[in-house]
mmCIF file of C-alpha atoms and ligand atoms in Angstrom:
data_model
loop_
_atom_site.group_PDB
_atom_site.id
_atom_site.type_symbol
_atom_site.label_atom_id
_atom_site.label_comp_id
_atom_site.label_asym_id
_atom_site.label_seq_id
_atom_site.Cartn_x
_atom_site.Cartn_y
_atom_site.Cartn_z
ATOM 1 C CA UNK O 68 110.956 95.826 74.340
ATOM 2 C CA UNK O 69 111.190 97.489 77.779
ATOM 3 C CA UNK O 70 111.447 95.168 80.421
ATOM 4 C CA UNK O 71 110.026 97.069 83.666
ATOM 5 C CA UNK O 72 109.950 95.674 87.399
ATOM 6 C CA UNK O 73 107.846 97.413 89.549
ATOM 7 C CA UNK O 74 108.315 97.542 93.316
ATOM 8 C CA UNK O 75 105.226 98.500 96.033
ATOM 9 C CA UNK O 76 104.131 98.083 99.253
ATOM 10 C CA UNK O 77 100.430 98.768 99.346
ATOM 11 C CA UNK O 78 97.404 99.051 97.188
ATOM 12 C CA UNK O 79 99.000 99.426 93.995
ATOM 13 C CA UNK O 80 97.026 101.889 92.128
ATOM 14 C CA UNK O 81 100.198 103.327 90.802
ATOM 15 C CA UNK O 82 101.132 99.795 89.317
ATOM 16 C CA UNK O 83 97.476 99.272 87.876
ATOM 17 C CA UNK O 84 97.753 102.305 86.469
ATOM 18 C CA UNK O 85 100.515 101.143 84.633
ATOM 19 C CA UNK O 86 99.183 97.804 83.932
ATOM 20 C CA UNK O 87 96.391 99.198 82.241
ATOM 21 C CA UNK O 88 98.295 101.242 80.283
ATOM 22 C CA UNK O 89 100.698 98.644 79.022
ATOM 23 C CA UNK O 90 97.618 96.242 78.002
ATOM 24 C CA UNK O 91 95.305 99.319 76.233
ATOM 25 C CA UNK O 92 99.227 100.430 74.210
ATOM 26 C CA UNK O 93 99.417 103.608 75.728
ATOM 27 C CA UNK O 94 102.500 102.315 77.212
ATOM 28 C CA UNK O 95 104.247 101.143 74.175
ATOM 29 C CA UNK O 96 106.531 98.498 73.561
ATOM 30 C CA UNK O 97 107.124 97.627 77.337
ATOM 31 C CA UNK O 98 106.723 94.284 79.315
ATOM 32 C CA UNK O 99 106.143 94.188 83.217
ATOM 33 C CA UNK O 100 108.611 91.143 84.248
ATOM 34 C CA UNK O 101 108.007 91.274 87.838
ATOM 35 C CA UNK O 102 106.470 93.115 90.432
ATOM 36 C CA UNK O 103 108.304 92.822 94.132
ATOM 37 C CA UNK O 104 106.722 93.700 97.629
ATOM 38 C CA UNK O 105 107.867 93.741 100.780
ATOM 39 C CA UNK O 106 104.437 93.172 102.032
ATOM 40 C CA UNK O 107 102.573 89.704 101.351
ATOM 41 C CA UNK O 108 99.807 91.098 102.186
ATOM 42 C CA UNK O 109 99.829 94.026 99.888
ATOM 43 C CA UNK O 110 96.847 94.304 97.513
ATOM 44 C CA UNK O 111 99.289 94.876 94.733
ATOM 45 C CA UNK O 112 99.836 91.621 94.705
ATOM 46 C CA UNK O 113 96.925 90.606 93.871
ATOM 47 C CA UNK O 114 96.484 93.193 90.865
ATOM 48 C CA UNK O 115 99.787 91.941 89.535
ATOM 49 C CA UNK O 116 98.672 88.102 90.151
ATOM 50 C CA UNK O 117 94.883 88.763 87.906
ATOM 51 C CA UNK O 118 97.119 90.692 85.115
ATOM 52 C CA UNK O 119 98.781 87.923 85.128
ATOM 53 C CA UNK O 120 102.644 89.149 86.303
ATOM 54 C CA UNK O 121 104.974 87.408 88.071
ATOM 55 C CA UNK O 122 105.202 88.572 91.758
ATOM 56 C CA UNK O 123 107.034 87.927 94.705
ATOM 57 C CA UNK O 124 107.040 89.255 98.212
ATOM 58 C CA UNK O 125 110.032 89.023 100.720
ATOM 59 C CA UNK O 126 109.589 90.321 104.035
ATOM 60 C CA UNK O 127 112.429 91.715 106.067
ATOM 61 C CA UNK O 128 111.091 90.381 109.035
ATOM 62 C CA UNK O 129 111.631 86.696 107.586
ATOM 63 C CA UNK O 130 115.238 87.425 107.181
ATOM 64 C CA UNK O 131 117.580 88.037 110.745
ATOM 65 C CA UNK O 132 119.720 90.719 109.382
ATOM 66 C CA UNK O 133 118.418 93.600 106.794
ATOM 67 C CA UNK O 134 121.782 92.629 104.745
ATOM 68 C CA UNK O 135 119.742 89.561 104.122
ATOM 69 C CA UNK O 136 116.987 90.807 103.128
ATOM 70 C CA UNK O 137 118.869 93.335 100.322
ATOM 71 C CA UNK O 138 120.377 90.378 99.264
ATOM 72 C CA UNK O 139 117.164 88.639 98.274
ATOM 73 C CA UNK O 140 115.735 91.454 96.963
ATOM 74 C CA UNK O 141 118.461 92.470 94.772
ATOM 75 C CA UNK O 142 118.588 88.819 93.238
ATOM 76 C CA UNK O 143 115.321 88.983 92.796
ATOM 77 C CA UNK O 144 114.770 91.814 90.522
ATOM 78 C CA UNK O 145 118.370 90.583 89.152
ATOM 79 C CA UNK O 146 116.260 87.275 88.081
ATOM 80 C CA UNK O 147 113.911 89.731 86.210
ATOM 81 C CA UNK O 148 117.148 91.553 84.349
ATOM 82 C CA UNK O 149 114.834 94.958 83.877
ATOM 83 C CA UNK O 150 116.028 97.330 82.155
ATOM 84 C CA UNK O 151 114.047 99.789 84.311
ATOM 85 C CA UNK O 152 113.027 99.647 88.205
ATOM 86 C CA UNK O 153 109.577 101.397 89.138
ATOM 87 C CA UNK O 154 109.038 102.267 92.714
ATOM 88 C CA UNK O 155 105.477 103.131 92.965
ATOM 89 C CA UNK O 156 104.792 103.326 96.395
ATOM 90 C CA UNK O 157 107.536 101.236 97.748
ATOM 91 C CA UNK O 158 108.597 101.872 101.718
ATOM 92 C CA UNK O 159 111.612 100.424 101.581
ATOM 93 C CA UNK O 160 115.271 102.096 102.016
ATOM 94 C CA UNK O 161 117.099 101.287 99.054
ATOM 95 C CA UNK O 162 120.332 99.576 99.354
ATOM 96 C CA UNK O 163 123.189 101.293 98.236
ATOM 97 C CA UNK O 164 124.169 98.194 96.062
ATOM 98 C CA UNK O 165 121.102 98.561 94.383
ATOM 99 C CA UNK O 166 121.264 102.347 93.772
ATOM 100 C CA UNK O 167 124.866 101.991 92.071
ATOM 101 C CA UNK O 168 123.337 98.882 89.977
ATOM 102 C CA UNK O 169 120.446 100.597 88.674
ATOM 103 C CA UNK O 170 121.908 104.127 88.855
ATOM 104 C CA UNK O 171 119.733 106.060 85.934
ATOM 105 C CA UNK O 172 117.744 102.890 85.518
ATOM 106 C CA UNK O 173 115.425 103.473 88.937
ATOM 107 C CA UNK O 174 112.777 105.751 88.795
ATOM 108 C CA UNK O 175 109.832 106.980 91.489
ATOM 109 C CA UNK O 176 106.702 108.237 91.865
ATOM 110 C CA UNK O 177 106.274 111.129 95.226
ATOM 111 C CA UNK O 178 103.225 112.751 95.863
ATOM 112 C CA UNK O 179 103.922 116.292 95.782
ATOM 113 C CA UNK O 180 105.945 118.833 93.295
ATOM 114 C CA UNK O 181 109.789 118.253 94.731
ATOM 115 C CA UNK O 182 111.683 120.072 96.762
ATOM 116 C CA UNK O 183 108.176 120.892 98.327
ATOM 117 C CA UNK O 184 107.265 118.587 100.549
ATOM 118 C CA UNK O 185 109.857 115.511 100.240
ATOM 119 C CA UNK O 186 112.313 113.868 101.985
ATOM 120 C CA UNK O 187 112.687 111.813 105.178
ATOM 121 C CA UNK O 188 109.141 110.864 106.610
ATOM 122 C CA UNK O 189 107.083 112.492 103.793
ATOM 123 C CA UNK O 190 104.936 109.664 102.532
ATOM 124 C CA UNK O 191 101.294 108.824 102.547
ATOM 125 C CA UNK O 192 99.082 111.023 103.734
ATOM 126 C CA UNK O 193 101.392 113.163 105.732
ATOM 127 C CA UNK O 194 102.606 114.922 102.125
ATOM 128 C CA UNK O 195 99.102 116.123 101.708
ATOM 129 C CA UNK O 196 98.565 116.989 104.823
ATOM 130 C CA UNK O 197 101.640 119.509 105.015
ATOM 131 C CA UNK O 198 100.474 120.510 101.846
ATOM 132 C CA UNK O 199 97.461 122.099 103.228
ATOM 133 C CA UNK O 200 98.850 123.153 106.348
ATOM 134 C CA UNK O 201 101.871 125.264 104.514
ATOM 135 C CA UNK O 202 98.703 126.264 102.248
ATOM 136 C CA UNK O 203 99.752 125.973 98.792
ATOM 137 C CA UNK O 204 97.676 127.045 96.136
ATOM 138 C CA UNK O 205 99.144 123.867 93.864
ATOM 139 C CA UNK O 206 100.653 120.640 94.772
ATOM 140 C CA UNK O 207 101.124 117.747 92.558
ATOM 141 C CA UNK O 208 103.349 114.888 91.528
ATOM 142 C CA UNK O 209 106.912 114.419 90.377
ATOM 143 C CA UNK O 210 108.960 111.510 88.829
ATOM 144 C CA UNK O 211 112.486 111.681 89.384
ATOM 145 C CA UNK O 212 115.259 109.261 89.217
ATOM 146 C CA UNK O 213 116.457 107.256 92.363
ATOM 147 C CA UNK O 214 119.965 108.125 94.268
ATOM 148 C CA UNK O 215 121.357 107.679 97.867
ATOM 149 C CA UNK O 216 119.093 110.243 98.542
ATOM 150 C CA UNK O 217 115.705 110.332 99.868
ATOM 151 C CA UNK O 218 113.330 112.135 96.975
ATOM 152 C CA UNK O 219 116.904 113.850 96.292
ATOM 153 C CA UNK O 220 117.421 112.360 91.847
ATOM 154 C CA UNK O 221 117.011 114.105 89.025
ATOM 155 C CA UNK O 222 113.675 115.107 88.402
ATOM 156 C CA UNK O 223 111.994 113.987 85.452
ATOM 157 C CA UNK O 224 108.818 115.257 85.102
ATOM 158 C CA UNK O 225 105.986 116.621 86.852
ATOM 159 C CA UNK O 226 102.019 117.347 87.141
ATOM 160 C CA UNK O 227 100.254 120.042 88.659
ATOM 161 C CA UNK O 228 97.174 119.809 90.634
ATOM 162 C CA UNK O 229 95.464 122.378 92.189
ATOM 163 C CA UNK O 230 94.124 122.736 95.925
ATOM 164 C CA UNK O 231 90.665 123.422 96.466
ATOM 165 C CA UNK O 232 88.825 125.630 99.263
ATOM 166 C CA UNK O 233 87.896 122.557 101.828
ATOM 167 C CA UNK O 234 90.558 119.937 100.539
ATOM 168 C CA UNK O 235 90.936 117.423 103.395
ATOM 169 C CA UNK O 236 94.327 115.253 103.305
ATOM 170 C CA UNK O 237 92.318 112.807 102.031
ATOM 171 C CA UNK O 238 90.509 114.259 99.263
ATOM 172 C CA UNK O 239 93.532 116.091 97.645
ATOM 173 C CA UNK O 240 95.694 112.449 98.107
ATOM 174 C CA UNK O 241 92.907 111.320 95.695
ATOM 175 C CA UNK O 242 93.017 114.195 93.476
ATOM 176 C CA UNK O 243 96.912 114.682 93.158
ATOM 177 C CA UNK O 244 96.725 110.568 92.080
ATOM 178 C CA UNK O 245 93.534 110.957 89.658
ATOM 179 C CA UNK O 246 94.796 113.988 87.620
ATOM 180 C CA UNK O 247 98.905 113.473 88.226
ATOM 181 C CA UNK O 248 100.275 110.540 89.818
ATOM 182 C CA UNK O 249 98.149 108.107 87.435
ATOM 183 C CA UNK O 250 99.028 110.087 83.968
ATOM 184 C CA UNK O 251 102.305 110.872 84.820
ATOM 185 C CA UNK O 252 104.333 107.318 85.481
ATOM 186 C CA UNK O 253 102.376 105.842 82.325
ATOM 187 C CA UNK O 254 103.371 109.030 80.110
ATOM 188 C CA UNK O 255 107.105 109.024 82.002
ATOM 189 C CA UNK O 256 107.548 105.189 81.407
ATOM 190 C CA UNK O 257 106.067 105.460 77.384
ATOM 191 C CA UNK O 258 108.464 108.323 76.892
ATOM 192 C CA UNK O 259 111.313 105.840 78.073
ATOM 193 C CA UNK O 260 110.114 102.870 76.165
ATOM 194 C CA UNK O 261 109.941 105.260 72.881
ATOM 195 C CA UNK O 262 113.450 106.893 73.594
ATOM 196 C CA UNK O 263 112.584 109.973 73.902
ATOM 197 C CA UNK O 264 113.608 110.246 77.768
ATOM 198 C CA UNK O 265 117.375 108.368 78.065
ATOM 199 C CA UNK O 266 118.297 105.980 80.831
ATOM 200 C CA UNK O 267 121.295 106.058 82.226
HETATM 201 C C1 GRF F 255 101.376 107.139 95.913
HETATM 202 O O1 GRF F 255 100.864 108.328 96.410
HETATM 203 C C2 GRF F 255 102.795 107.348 95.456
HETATM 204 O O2 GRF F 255 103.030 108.600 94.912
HETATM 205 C C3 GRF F 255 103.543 107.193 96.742
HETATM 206 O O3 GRF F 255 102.870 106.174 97.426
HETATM 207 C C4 GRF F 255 101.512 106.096 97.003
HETATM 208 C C5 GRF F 255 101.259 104.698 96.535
HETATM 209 O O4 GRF F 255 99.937 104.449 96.197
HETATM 210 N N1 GRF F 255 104.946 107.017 96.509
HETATM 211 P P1 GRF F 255 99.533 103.135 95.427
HETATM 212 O O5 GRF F 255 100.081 101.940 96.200
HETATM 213 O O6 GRF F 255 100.136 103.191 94.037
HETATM 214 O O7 GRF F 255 98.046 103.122 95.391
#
């Protein structure tokens, strides 16, 4: 059995995506032990909480140095001993304690087909709307594994998605998560679960 943490920070339609795939066994074999936010008020939450998952969110701000905060986070998802670490949608830095920990173990989920349109300040909206601006003819999603880096791990898969005449930001966010970002973590964390992609 797989035991998977997932981390977010917003609506979580990454993590019911993945919820809904564990409970209808297209995600085989694989148990979500915890899902951690650093925002209480994150709607993810509240998916996790009716799917009945244990969930916790830690804020920085409740905590007067950031090496406090790490700390609580790491022994959180410690408490869940997962074998793997989801980041779906998850604005937080990544402390270096808890790269080396989970080295090959941590895996996310970025909006667009790496090295296009990654890195430092590339989240949310602002993916798609470079996207368009640069005026690719395909965008997408990619799973990688987590480093020091920002977006920077070995890539593990990735989806395709094409741009449309007209796209706003907006509308090709929605389709690059409909046709990729939904099917891919599901069919990346399945593939994991069955051994056919290897941790570590
Ligand atoms: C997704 O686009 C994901 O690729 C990115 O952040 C967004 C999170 O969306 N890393 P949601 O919270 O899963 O709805």
């Amino acid at each position: 059995m797989l035991r998977v943490a997932v981390c977010v920070s917003g609506g979580g339609t990454n993590l019911q995506a993945i919820i809904d795939a564990v409970s209808c066994g297209e995600i085989k074999d694989t148990k979500i032990v915890g899902v951690f936010s650093n925002n209480p008020g994150a709607y993810a939450l509240k998916r996790a909480e009716e799917a009945g998952i244990d969930n916790c969110a830690i804020s920085p701000k409740d905590f007067s140095s950031r090496e406090e905060f790490n700390r609580a986070f790491l022994d959180k998802l410690d408490e869940w001993d997962p074998d793997l670490v989801v980041l779906a949608g998850f604005l937080v830095i990544i402390p270096k304690e808890m790269i080396s920990r989970y080295r090959g173990r941590m895996i996310n989920i970025h909006p667009s087909l790496i090295p296009s349109f990654c890195g430092t300040g590339y989240y949310g909206l602002k993916v798609h709307e470079e996207a368009l601006k640069k005026g690719v003819k395909v965008t997408g999603a990619t799973v990688h594994f987590v480093d020091e880096g920002t977006d920077t791990g070995r890539i593990i898969a990735q989806k395709a998605v094409e741009v449309q005449d007209g796209d706003t930001p907006e509308i090709l966010q929605k389709r690059v998560m409909e046709q990729a970002e939904w099917v891919l973590l599901p069919r990346v964390i399945n593939d994991i679960a069955c051994g056919n992609i290897k941790l570590g």
